[in-house]
PDB file of C-alpha atoms in Angstrom:
ATOM      1  CA  UNK U   1     103.526  74.260  85.669  1.00 69.00           C
ATOM      2  CA  UNK U   2     105.694  71.054  85.750  1.00 76.00           C
ATOM      3  CA  UNK U   3     107.954  72.819  82.993  1.00 81.00           C
ATOM      4  CA  UNK U   4     108.031  75.993  85.120  1.00 81.00           C
ATOM      5  CA  UNK U   5     109.066  73.982  88.291  1.00 81.00           C
ATOM      6  CA  UNK U   6     111.803  72.265  86.318  1.00 83.00           C
ATOM      7  CA  UNK U   7     113.217  75.489  85.194  1.00 84.00           C
ATOM      8  CA  UNK U   8     113.007  77.221  88.429  1.00 82.00           C
ATOM      9  CA  UNK U   9     114.869  74.212  90.197  1.00 80.00           C
ATOM     10  CA  UNK U  10     117.317  73.540  87.554  1.00 83.00           C
ATOM     11  CA  UNK U  11     120.692  73.839  88.587  1.00 83.00           C
ATOM     12  CA  UNK U  12     121.773  76.002  85.528  1.00 87.00           C
ATOM     13  CA  UNK U  13     118.960  78.476  86.607  1.00 86.00           C
ATOM     14  CA  UNK U  14     120.401  78.659  90.107  1.00 82.00           C
ATOM     15  CA  UNK U  15     123.945  79.379  88.707  1.00 85.00           C
ATOM     16  CA  UNK U  16     122.827  81.837  86.356  1.00 88.00           C
ATOM     17  CA  UNK U  17     120.864  83.778  89.282  1.00 85.00           C
ATOM     18  CA  UNK U  18     124.244  83.421  91.335  1.00 83.00           C
ATOM     19  CA  UNK U  19     126.069  85.038  88.464  1.00 87.00           C
ATOM     20  CA  UNK U  20     123.709  87.957  88.097  1.00 87.00           C
ATOM     21  CA  UNK U  21     123.901  88.586  91.909  1.00 84.00           C
ATOM     22  CA  UNK U  22     127.750  88.896  91.708  1.00 86.00           C
ATOM     23  CA  UNK U  23     127.521  91.072  88.599  1.00 88.00           C
ATOM     24  CA  UNK U  24     124.830  93.260  90.233  1.00 84.00           C
ATOM     25  CA  UNK U  25     127.172  93.585  93.218  1.00 83.00           C
ATOM     26  CA  UNK U  26     129.833  94.885  91.066  1.00 88.00           C
ATOM     27  CA  UNK U  27     127.698  97.301  89.287  1.00 86.00           C
ATOM     28  CA  UNK U  28     126.566  98.642  92.545  1.00 82.00           C
ATOM     29  CA  UNK U  29     129.964  99.271  93.713  1.00 85.00           C
ATOM     30  CA  UNK U  30     130.702 100.999  90.368  1.00 88.00           C
ATOM     31  CA  UNK U  31     127.825 103.252  90.871  1.00 83.00           C
ATOM     32  CA  UNK U  32     129.659 104.932  93.895  1.00 83.00           C
ATOM     33  CA  UNK U  33     132.491 106.303  91.659  1.00 89.00           C
ATOM     34  CA  UNK U  34     131.595 109.600  90.244  1.00 89.00           C
ATOM     35  CA  UNK U  35     134.075 109.098  87.249  1.00 91.00           C
ATOM     36  CA  UNK U  36     132.665 105.774  86.353  1.00 88.00           C
ATOM     37  CA  UNK U  37     129.063 107.092  86.392  1.00 88.00           C
ATOM     38  CA  UNK U  38     130.086 109.969  84.359  1.00 88.00           C
ATOM     39  CA  UNK U  39     131.531 107.682  81.570  1.00 88.00           C
ATOM     40  CA  UNK U  40     128.987 104.785  81.894  1.00 87.00           C
ATOM     41  CA  UNK U  41     126.447 105.782  83.907  1.00 86.00           C
ATOM     42  CA  UNK U  42     123.541 105.130  81.377  1.00 89.00           C
ATOM     43  CA  UNK U  43     124.524 101.401  80.417  1.00 90.00           C
ATOM     44  CA  UNK U  44     125.096 100.622  84.194  1.00 88.00           C
ATOM     45  CA  UNK U  45     121.639 101.913  85.132  1.00 87.00           C
ATOM     46  CA  UNK U  46     120.076  99.779  82.298  1.00 91.00           C
ATOM     47  CA  UNK U  47     122.037  96.744  83.303  1.00 90.00           C
ATOM     48  CA  UNK U  48     121.003  97.272  86.933  1.00 85.00           C
ATOM     49  CA  UNK U  49     117.268  97.656  85.994  1.00 87.00           C
ATOM     50  CA  UNK U  50     117.588  94.510  83.741  1.00 91.00           C
ATOM     51  CA  UNK U  51     119.003  92.266  86.440  1.00 88.00           C
ATOM     52  CA  UNK U  52     116.422  93.693  88.801  1.00 86.00           C
ATOM     53  CA  UNK U  53     113.616  92.405  86.288  1.00 90.00           C
ATOM     54  CA  UNK U  54     115.274  89.115  86.146  1.00 90.00           C
ATOM     55  CA  UNK U  55     115.085  88.852  89.856  1.00 87.00           C
ATOM     56  CA  UNK U  56     111.602  89.882  89.911  1.00 89.00           C
ATOM     57  CA  UNK U  57     110.569  87.170  87.229  1.00 91.00           C
ATOM     58  CA  UNK U  58     112.669  84.695  89.357  1.00 89.00           C
ATOM     59  CA  UNK U  59     110.550  85.462  92.380  1.00 89.00           C
ATOM     60  CA  UNK U  60     107.293  85.429  90.447  1.00 90.00           C
ATOM     61  CA  UNK U  61     108.025  81.941  88.950  1.00 90.00           C
ATOM     62  CA  UNK U  62     109.069  80.615  92.382  1.00 88.00           C
ATOM     63  CA  UNK U  63     105.704  81.972  93.853  1.00 88.00           C
ATOM     64  CA  UNK U  64     103.740  80.423  91.129  1.00 88.00           C
ATOM     65  CA  UNK U  65     105.504  76.926  91.655  1.00 86.00           C
ATOM     66  CA  UNK U  66     105.307  76.758  95.533  1.00 85.00           C
ATOM     67  CA  UNK U  67     102.386  79.112  96.226  1.00 84.00           C
ATOM     68  CA  UNK U  68     101.822  79.288  99.926  1.00 84.00           C
ATOM     69  CA  UNK U  69     104.733  76.804 100.531  1.00 85.00           C
ATOM     70  CA  UNK U  70     107.066  79.664  99.302  1.00 86.00           C
ATOM     71  CA  UNK U  71     106.216  81.800 102.407  1.00 88.00           C
ATOM     72  CA  UNK U  72     106.970  78.908 104.753  1.00 86.00           C
ATOM     73  CA  UNK U  73     110.533  79.037 103.669  1.00 82.00           C
ATOM     74  CA  UNK U  74     112.599  81.505 105.762  1.00 80.00           C
ATOM     75  CA  UNK U  75     115.145  81.923 102.786  1.00 77.00           C
ATOM     76  CA  UNK U  76     112.444  82.410 100.304  1.00 83.00           C
ATOM     77  CA  UNK U  77     110.925  85.173 102.504  1.00 85.00           C
ATOM     78  CA  UNK U  78     114.335  86.605 102.719  1.00 81.00           C
ATOM     79  CA  UNK U  79     114.887  86.750  98.901  1.00 81.00           C
ATOM     80  CA  UNK U  80     111.413  88.312  98.531  1.00 86.00           C
ATOM     81  CA  UNK U  81     111.747  91.023 101.005  1.00 84.00           C
ATOM     82  CA  UNK U  82     115.211  92.036  99.343  1.00 80.00           C
ATOM     83  CA  UNK U  83     113.723  92.095  95.799  1.00 82.00           C
ATOM     84  CA  UNK U  84     110.723  94.175  97.233  1.00 83.00           C
ATOM     85  CA  UNK U  85     112.889  96.749  98.811  1.00 78.00           C
ATOM     86  CA  UNK U  86     114.728  97.171  95.479  1.00 77.00           C
ATOM     87  CA  UNK U  87     111.199  98.144  93.858  1.00 79.00           C
ATOM     88  CA  UNK U  88     110.447 100.851  96.314  1.00 74.00           C
ATOM     89  CA  UNK U  89     110.549 104.113  94.705  1.00 70.00           C
ATOM     90  CA  UNK U  90     113.915 105.867  95.441  1.00 62.00           C
ATOM     91  CA  UNK U  91     113.030 109.602  94.587  1.00 64.00           C
ATOM     92  CA  UNK U  92     112.304 112.614  96.587  1.00 59.00           C
ATOM     93  CA  UNK U  93     112.254 111.704 100.518  1.00 60.00           C
ATOM     94  CA  UNK U  94     112.793 108.221  99.562  1.00 59.00           C
ATOM     95  CA  UNK U  95     116.048 108.642  97.861  1.00 61.00           C
ATOM     96  CA  UNK U  96     117.856 107.131 100.796  1.00 64.00           C
ATOM     97  CA  UNK U  97     116.190 103.849  99.656  1.00 64.00           C
ATOM     98  CA  UNK U  98     118.578 103.709  96.774  1.00 63.00           C
ATOM     99  CA  UNK U  99     121.287 102.602  99.251  1.00 65.00           C
ATOM    100  CA  UNK U 100     119.220  99.673 100.324  1.00 68.00           C
ATOM    101  CA  UNK U 101     119.656  98.140  96.809  1.00 68.00           C
ATOM    102  CA  UNK U 102     122.939  96.814  97.854  1.00 73.00           C
ATOM    103  CA  UNK U 103     120.874  94.445 100.048  1.00 72.00           C
ATOM    104  CA  UNK U 104     120.384  92.463  96.853  1.00 71.00           C
ATOM    105  CA  UNK U 105     123.972  91.054  97.277  1.00 77.00           C
ATOM    106  CA  UNK U 106     122.850  89.041 100.299  1.00 77.00           C
ATOM    107  CA  UNK U 107     120.902  86.858  97.886  1.00 74.00           C
ATOM    108  CA  UNK U 108     124.325  85.219  97.679  1.00 76.00           C
ATOM    109  CA  UNK U 109     123.547  83.662 101.133  1.00 76.00           C
ATOM    110  CA  UNK U 110     120.448  81.884  99.688  1.00 70.00           C
ATOM    111  CA  UNK U 111     122.036  80.721  96.453  1.00 71.00           C
ATOM    112  CA  UNK U 112     125.152  79.437  98.108  1.00 72.00           C
ATOM    113  CA  UNK U 113     124.747  76.152 100.367  1.00 73.00           C
ATOM    114  CA  UNK U 114     128.020  76.872 102.420  1.00 73.00           C
ATOM    115  CA  UNK U 115     126.885  80.575 103.143  1.00 77.00           C
ATOM    116  CA  UNK U 116     123.473  79.150 104.339  1.00 75.00           C
ATOM    117  CA  UNK U 117     125.049  76.589 106.638  1.00 76.00           C
ATOM    118  CA  UNK U 118     127.156  79.413 108.274  1.00 78.00           C
ATOM    119  CA  UNK U 119     124.271  81.830 108.623  1.00 78.00           C
ATOM    120  CA  UNK U 120     122.133  78.953 109.947  1.00 76.00           C
ATOM    121  CA  UNK U 121     124.876  78.120 112.476  1.00 78.00           C
ATOM    122  CA  UNK U 122     125.250  81.945 113.599  1.00 78.00           C
ATOM    123  CA  UNK U 123     121.445  82.127 114.123  1.00 78.00           C
ATOM    124  CA  UNK U 124     121.433  78.923 116.086  1.00 77.00           C
ATOM    125  CA  UNK U 125     124.264  80.327 118.208  1.00 81.00           C
ATOM    126  CA  UNK U 126     122.339  83.427 119.156  1.00 81.00           C
ATOM    127  CA  UNK U 127     120.949  82.243 122.351  1.00 82.00           C
ATOM    128  CA  UNK U 128     124.288  81.144 123.757  1.00 82.00           C
ATOM    129  CA  UNK U 129     126.008  84.304 122.353  1.00 84.00           C
ATOM    130  CA  UNK U 130     123.266  86.259 124.307  1.00 85.00           C
ATOM    131  CA  UNK U 131     124.281  84.547 127.392  1.00 86.00           C
ATOM    132  CA  UNK U 132     127.974  85.527 126.898  1.00 87.00           C
ATOM    133  CA  UNK U 133     127.072  89.119 126.012  1.00 88.00           C
ATOM    134  CA  UNK U 134     125.117  89.376 129.417  1.00 90.00           C
ATOM    135  CA  UNK U 135     128.309  87.713 131.206  1.00 89.00           C
ATOM    136  CA  UNK U 136     130.544  90.153 129.487  1.00 90.00           C
ATOM    137  CA  UNK U 137     128.238  93.170 130.313  1.00 92.00           C
ATOM    138  CA  UNK U 138     128.425  92.118 134.040  1.00 93.00           C
ATOM    139  CA  UNK U 139     132.059  91.827 133.948  1.00 93.00           C
ATOM    140  CA  UNK U 140     132.660  95.361 132.367  1.00 94.00           C
ATOM    141  CA  UNK U 141     130.069  96.920 134.684  1.00 96.00           C
ATOM    142  CA  UNK U 142     131.966  95.421 137.898  1.00 95.00           C
ATOM    143  CA  UNK U 143     135.275  96.553 136.569  1.00 95.00           C
ATOM    144  CA  UNK U 144     133.949 100.022 135.618  1.00 95.00           C
ATOM    145  CA  UNK U 145     132.580 100.618 139.033  1.00 96.00           C
ATOM    146  CA  UNK U 146     136.221  99.580 140.531  1.00 95.00           C
ATOM    147  CA  UNK U 147     137.851 101.678 137.983  1.00 94.00           C
ATOM    148  CA  UNK U 148     135.893 104.753 138.727  1.00 95.00           C
ATOM    149  CA  UNK U 149     136.605 104.698 142.367  1.00 93.00           C
ATOM    150  CA  UNK U 150     140.276 103.891 141.829  1.00 93.00           C
ATOM    151  CA  UNK U 151     141.319 105.872 138.857  1.00 93.00           C
ATOM    152  CA  UNK U 152     138.325 108.628 138.457  1.00 92.00           C
ATOM    153  CA  UNK U 153     139.941 111.283 140.547  1.00 91.00           C
ATOM    154  CA  UNK U 154     143.368 111.061 138.699  1.00 91.00           C
ATOM    155  CA  UNK U 155     142.099 110.207 135.248  1.00 91.00           C
ATOM    156  CA  UNK U 156     138.743 111.980 134.620  1.00 92.00           C
ATOM    157  CA  UNK U 157     139.006 111.869 131.004  1.00 93.00           C
ATOM    158  CA  UNK U 158     138.907 108.038 131.078  1.00 92.00           C
ATOM    159  CA  UNK U 159     137.331 107.072 134.264  1.00 94.00           C
ATOM    160  CA  UNK U 160     135.563 110.086 135.618  1.00 92.00           C
ATOM    161  CA  UNK U 161     132.034 108.698 135.607  1.00 93.00           C
ATOM    162  CA  UNK U 162     130.611 105.186 135.280  1.00 94.00           C
ATOM    163  CA  UNK U 163     129.543 105.776 131.592  1.00 94.00           C
ATOM    164  CA  UNK U 164     133.091 107.033 130.697  1.00 95.00           C
ATOM    165  CA  UNK U 165     134.679 104.004 132.458  1.00 95.00           C
ATOM    166  CA  UNK U 166     132.408 101.615 130.774  1.00 95.00           C
ATOM    167  CA  UNK U 167     133.440 103.101 127.451  1.00 95.00           C
ATOM    168  CA  UNK U 168     137.061 102.983 128.222  1.00 94.00           C
ATOM    169  CA  UNK U 169     136.865  99.389 129.396  1.00 94.00           C
ATOM    170  CA  UNK U 170     135.151  98.440 126.205  1.00 93.00           C
ATOM    171  CA  UNK U 171     137.903  99.898 124.344  1.00 92.00           C
ATOM    172  CA  UNK U 172     140.172  97.662 126.284  1.00 92.00           C
ATOM    173  CA  UNK U 173     138.027  94.675 125.333  1.00 91.00           C
ATOM    174  CA  UNK U 174     138.896  95.514 121.703  1.00 88.00           C
ATOM    175  CA  UNK U 175     142.591  96.044 122.662  1.00 88.00           C
ATOM    176  CA  UNK U 176     142.516  99.297 120.614  1.00 87.00           C
ATOM    177  CA  UNK U 177     145.442 101.373 121.973  1.00 88.00           C
ATOM    178  CA  UNK U 178     145.130  99.644 125.305  1.00 89.00           C
ATOM    179  CA  UNK U 179     148.798 100.118 126.356  1.00 89.00           C
ATOM    180  CA  UNK U 180     149.754 103.576 125.073  1.00 90.00           C
ATOM    181  CA  UNK U 181     146.582 105.390 125.746  1.00 91.00           C
ATOM    182  CA  UNK U 182     145.231 103.824 128.757  1.00 92.00           C
ATOM    183  CA  UNK U 183     147.574 101.327 130.894  1.00 92.00           C
ATOM    184  CA  UNK U 184     150.887 103.286 130.614  1.00 92.00           C
ATOM    185  CA  UNK U 185     149.218 106.801 131.421  1.00 91.00           C
ATOM    186  CA  UNK U 186     147.368 105.045 134.441  1.00 92.00           C
ATOM    187  CA  UNK U 187     150.843 103.428 135.549  1.00 93.00           C
ATOM    188  CA  UNK U 188     152.547 107.020 135.543  1.00 91.00           C
ATOM    189  CA  UNK U 189     150.135 107.905 138.691  1.00 91.00           C
ATOM    190  CA  UNK U 190     149.436 104.406 139.856  1.00 92.00           C
ATOM    191  CA  UNK U 191     152.298 101.982 139.230  1.00 91.00           C
ATOM    192  CA  UNK U 192     150.382  98.748 140.062  1.00 92.00           C
ATOM    193  CA  UNK U 193     147.479  99.696 137.766  1.00 93.00           C
ATOM    194  CA  UNK U 194     148.658  97.095 135.325  1.00 93.00           C
ATOM    195  CA  UNK U 195     147.481  94.340 137.679  1.00 94.00           C
ATOM    196  CA  UNK U 196     143.935  95.488 137.333  1.00 95.00           C
ATOM    197  CA  UNK U 197     143.891  96.051 133.567  1.00 94.00           C
ATOM    198  CA  UNK U 198     145.802  93.017 132.780  1.00 93.00           C
ATOM    199  CA  UNK U 199     143.534  90.956 134.815  1.00 94.00           C
ATOM    200  CA  UNK U 200     140.483  92.551 132.985  1.00 94.00           C
ATOM    201  CA  UNK U 201     141.926  91.851 129.620  1.00 93.00           C
ATOM    202  CA  UNK U 202     142.550  88.221 130.523  1.00 91.00           C
ATOM    203  CA  UNK U 203     138.961  87.731 131.642  1.00 90.00           C
ATOM    204  CA  UNK U 204     137.393  89.601 128.650  1.00 89.00           C
ATOM    205  CA  UNK U 205     139.490  89.450 125.592  1.00 84.00           C
ATOM    206  CA  UNK U 206     140.978  86.025 126.052  1.00 83.00           C
ATOM    207  CA  UNK U 207     138.379  84.148 128.146  1.00 84.00           C
ATOM    208  CA  UNK U 208     134.876  85.553 127.243  1.00 82.00           C
ATOM    209  CA  UNK U 209     135.697  85.854 123.422  1.00 79.00           C
ATOM    210  CA  UNK U 210     136.971  82.281 123.401  1.00 84.00           C
ATOM    211  CA  UNK U 211     133.451  81.278 124.823  1.00 85.00           C
ATOM    212  CA  UNK U 212     132.082  83.028 121.756  1.00 82.00           C
ATOM    213  CA  UNK U 213     134.191  80.931 119.644  1.00 83.00           C
ATOM    214  CA  UNK U 214     133.239  77.820 121.303  1.00 83.00           C
ATOM    215  CA  UNK U 215     129.447  78.443 120.994  1.00 84.00           C
ATOM    216  CA  UNK U 216     129.901  79.327 117.237  1.00 81.00           C
ATOM    217  CA  UNK U 217     131.801  76.038 116.694  1.00 81.00           C
ATOM    218  CA  UNK U 218     129.331  74.075 118.675  1.00 82.00           C
ATOM    219  CA  UNK U 219     126.372  75.694 116.408  1.00 79.00           C
ATOM    220  CA  UNK U 220     128.374  74.914 113.252  1.00 77.00           C
ATOM    221  CA  UNK U 221     128.959  71.098 114.252  1.00 77.00           C
ATOM    222  CA  UNK U 222     125.116  70.909 114.997  1.00 76.00           C
ATOM    223  CA  UNK U 223     124.154  72.567 111.893  1.00 71.00           C
ATOM    224  CA  UNK U 224     126.540  70.112 109.742  1.00 70.00           C
ATOM    225  CA  UNK U 225     124.995  67.118 111.866  1.00 71.00           C
ATOM    226  CA  UNK U 226     121.463  68.322 110.987  1.00 71.00           C
ATOM    227  CA  UNK U 227     122.528  68.457 107.258  1.00 68.00           C
ATOM    228  CA  UNK U 228     123.902  64.942 107.373  1.00 68.00           C
ATOM    229  CA  UNK U 229     120.660  63.681 108.883  1.00 69.00           C
ATOM    230  CA  UNK U 230     118.635  65.409 106.151  1.00 65.00           C
ATOM    231  CA  UNK U 231     120.756  64.001 103.478  1.00 67.00           C
ATOM    232  CA  UNK U 232     121.489  60.433 104.851  1.00 67.00           C
ATOM    233  CA  UNK U 233     118.750  60.005 107.457  1.00 63.00           C
ATOM    234  CA  UNK U 234     121.223  59.235 110.063  1.00 63.00           C
ATOM    235  CA  UNK U 235     123.905  61.230 112.060  1.00 59.00           C
ATOM    236  CA  UNK U 236     127.456  61.386 111.027  1.00 57.00           C
ATOM    237  CA  UNK U 237     129.704  58.937 112.864  1.00 57.00           C
ATOM    238  CA  UNK U 238     131.833  60.683 115.464  1.00 61.00           C
ATOM    239  CA  UNK U 239     135.543  59.773 116.671  1.00 62.00           C
ATOM    240  CA  UNK U 240     133.985  58.282 119.970  1.00 69.00           C
ATOM    241  CA  UNK U 241     131.419  56.016 117.889  1.00 68.00           C
ATOM    242  CA  UNK U 242     134.477  54.737 115.891  1.00 70.00           C
ATOM    243  CA  UNK U 243     136.379  53.799 119.149  1.00 77.00           C
ATOM    244  CA  UNK U 244     133.577  52.157 120.676  1.00 78.00           C
ATOM    245  CA  UNK U 245     132.934  49.899 117.444  1.00 76.00           C
ATOM    246  CA  UNK U 246     136.555  49.303 117.468  1.00 79.00           C
ATOM    247  CA  UNK U 247     136.737  48.069 121.049  1.00 81.00           C
ATOM    248  CA  UNK U 248     133.628  45.827 120.470  1.00 81.00           C
ATOM    249  CA  UNK U 249     135.536  44.372 117.185  1.00 82.00           C
ATOM    250  CA  UNK U 250     138.395  43.689 119.575  1.00 83.00           C
ATOM    251  CA  UNK U 251     136.410  41.856 121.906  1.00 80.00           C
ATOM    252  CA  UNK U 252     134.836  39.707 119.318  1.00 80.00           C
ATOM    253  CA  UNK U 253     138.132  38.896 117.877  1.00 79.00           C
ATOM    254  CA  UNK U 254     139.475  37.907 121.335  1.00 79.00           C
ATOM    255  CA  UNK U 255     136.619  35.655 122.089  1.00 79.00           C
ATOM    256  CA  UNK U 256     136.887  33.988 118.603  1.00 79.00           C
ATOM    257  CA  UNK U 257     140.517  33.400 119.332  1.00 76.00           C
ATOM    258  CA  UNK U 258     139.664  31.887 122.806  1.00 76.00           C
ATOM    259  CA  UNK U 259     137.107  29.772 121.168  1.00 75.00           C
ATOM    260  CA  UNK U 260     139.621  28.570 118.624  1.00 75.00           C
ATOM    261  CA  UNK U 261     142.159  27.880 121.313  1.00 72.00           C
ATOM    262  CA  UNK U 262     139.713  25.693 123.192  1.00 72.00           C
ATOM    263  CA  UNK U 263     138.759  23.571 120.113  1.00 74.00           C
ATOM    264  CA  UNK U 264     142.374  22.981 119.446  1.00 70.00           C
ATOM    265  CA  UNK U 265     143.120  21.793 122.893  1.00 61.00           C
TER     266      UNK U 265
END
């Protein structure tokens, strides 16, 4: 069992599995090409099954080494589910499950530490992002009610009902054709409509979306600090901490200079 544990946790094994994941991603992409499948379909299917067999053997080895602790690690459970989905029969009514084989590419997340940090930060940012989504929804709803009253009679295709107005304003949030398709046609009938739409774009696309960025950046910083604490047992030193330490050292140096001057006098 110790030998199996060393094999499973050896860096060479991890790099080999990572290489197989990349190769498997390439083969799954090639299988979408009819011309490639006509010429090399047989070898690609054999290679795909061989890589899947290696993945199954690796998961089985990790299960044997870690036992119940395997299922207490969310990333291990993630690996297990992806490989289990790939083992489901993909014939008859379950033919659609063949498309789910591409989920094996997501194993790159569990094998690359940098990707794990990014995903962990995104998961940690979900509560804050949920609050921002709620705020954005409220803003869109309020502006949609106003737009329906203001522009609904003259532009029923864009603001004829509350639902249509919400969809149109969501298009404005994405800045997809906001000027030529929405704002300029509205200005032909309502010359000052630009005030309404520019205000909406500034509030949503520029302000609220920057809140998204701030939440994600904070989550990334928290993930980095947690990783540093796990590795070193102490949090990383911030710029504020360095400045405080520098001020303390300056104070001590000034006190020493003062004491030296008193002695010399």
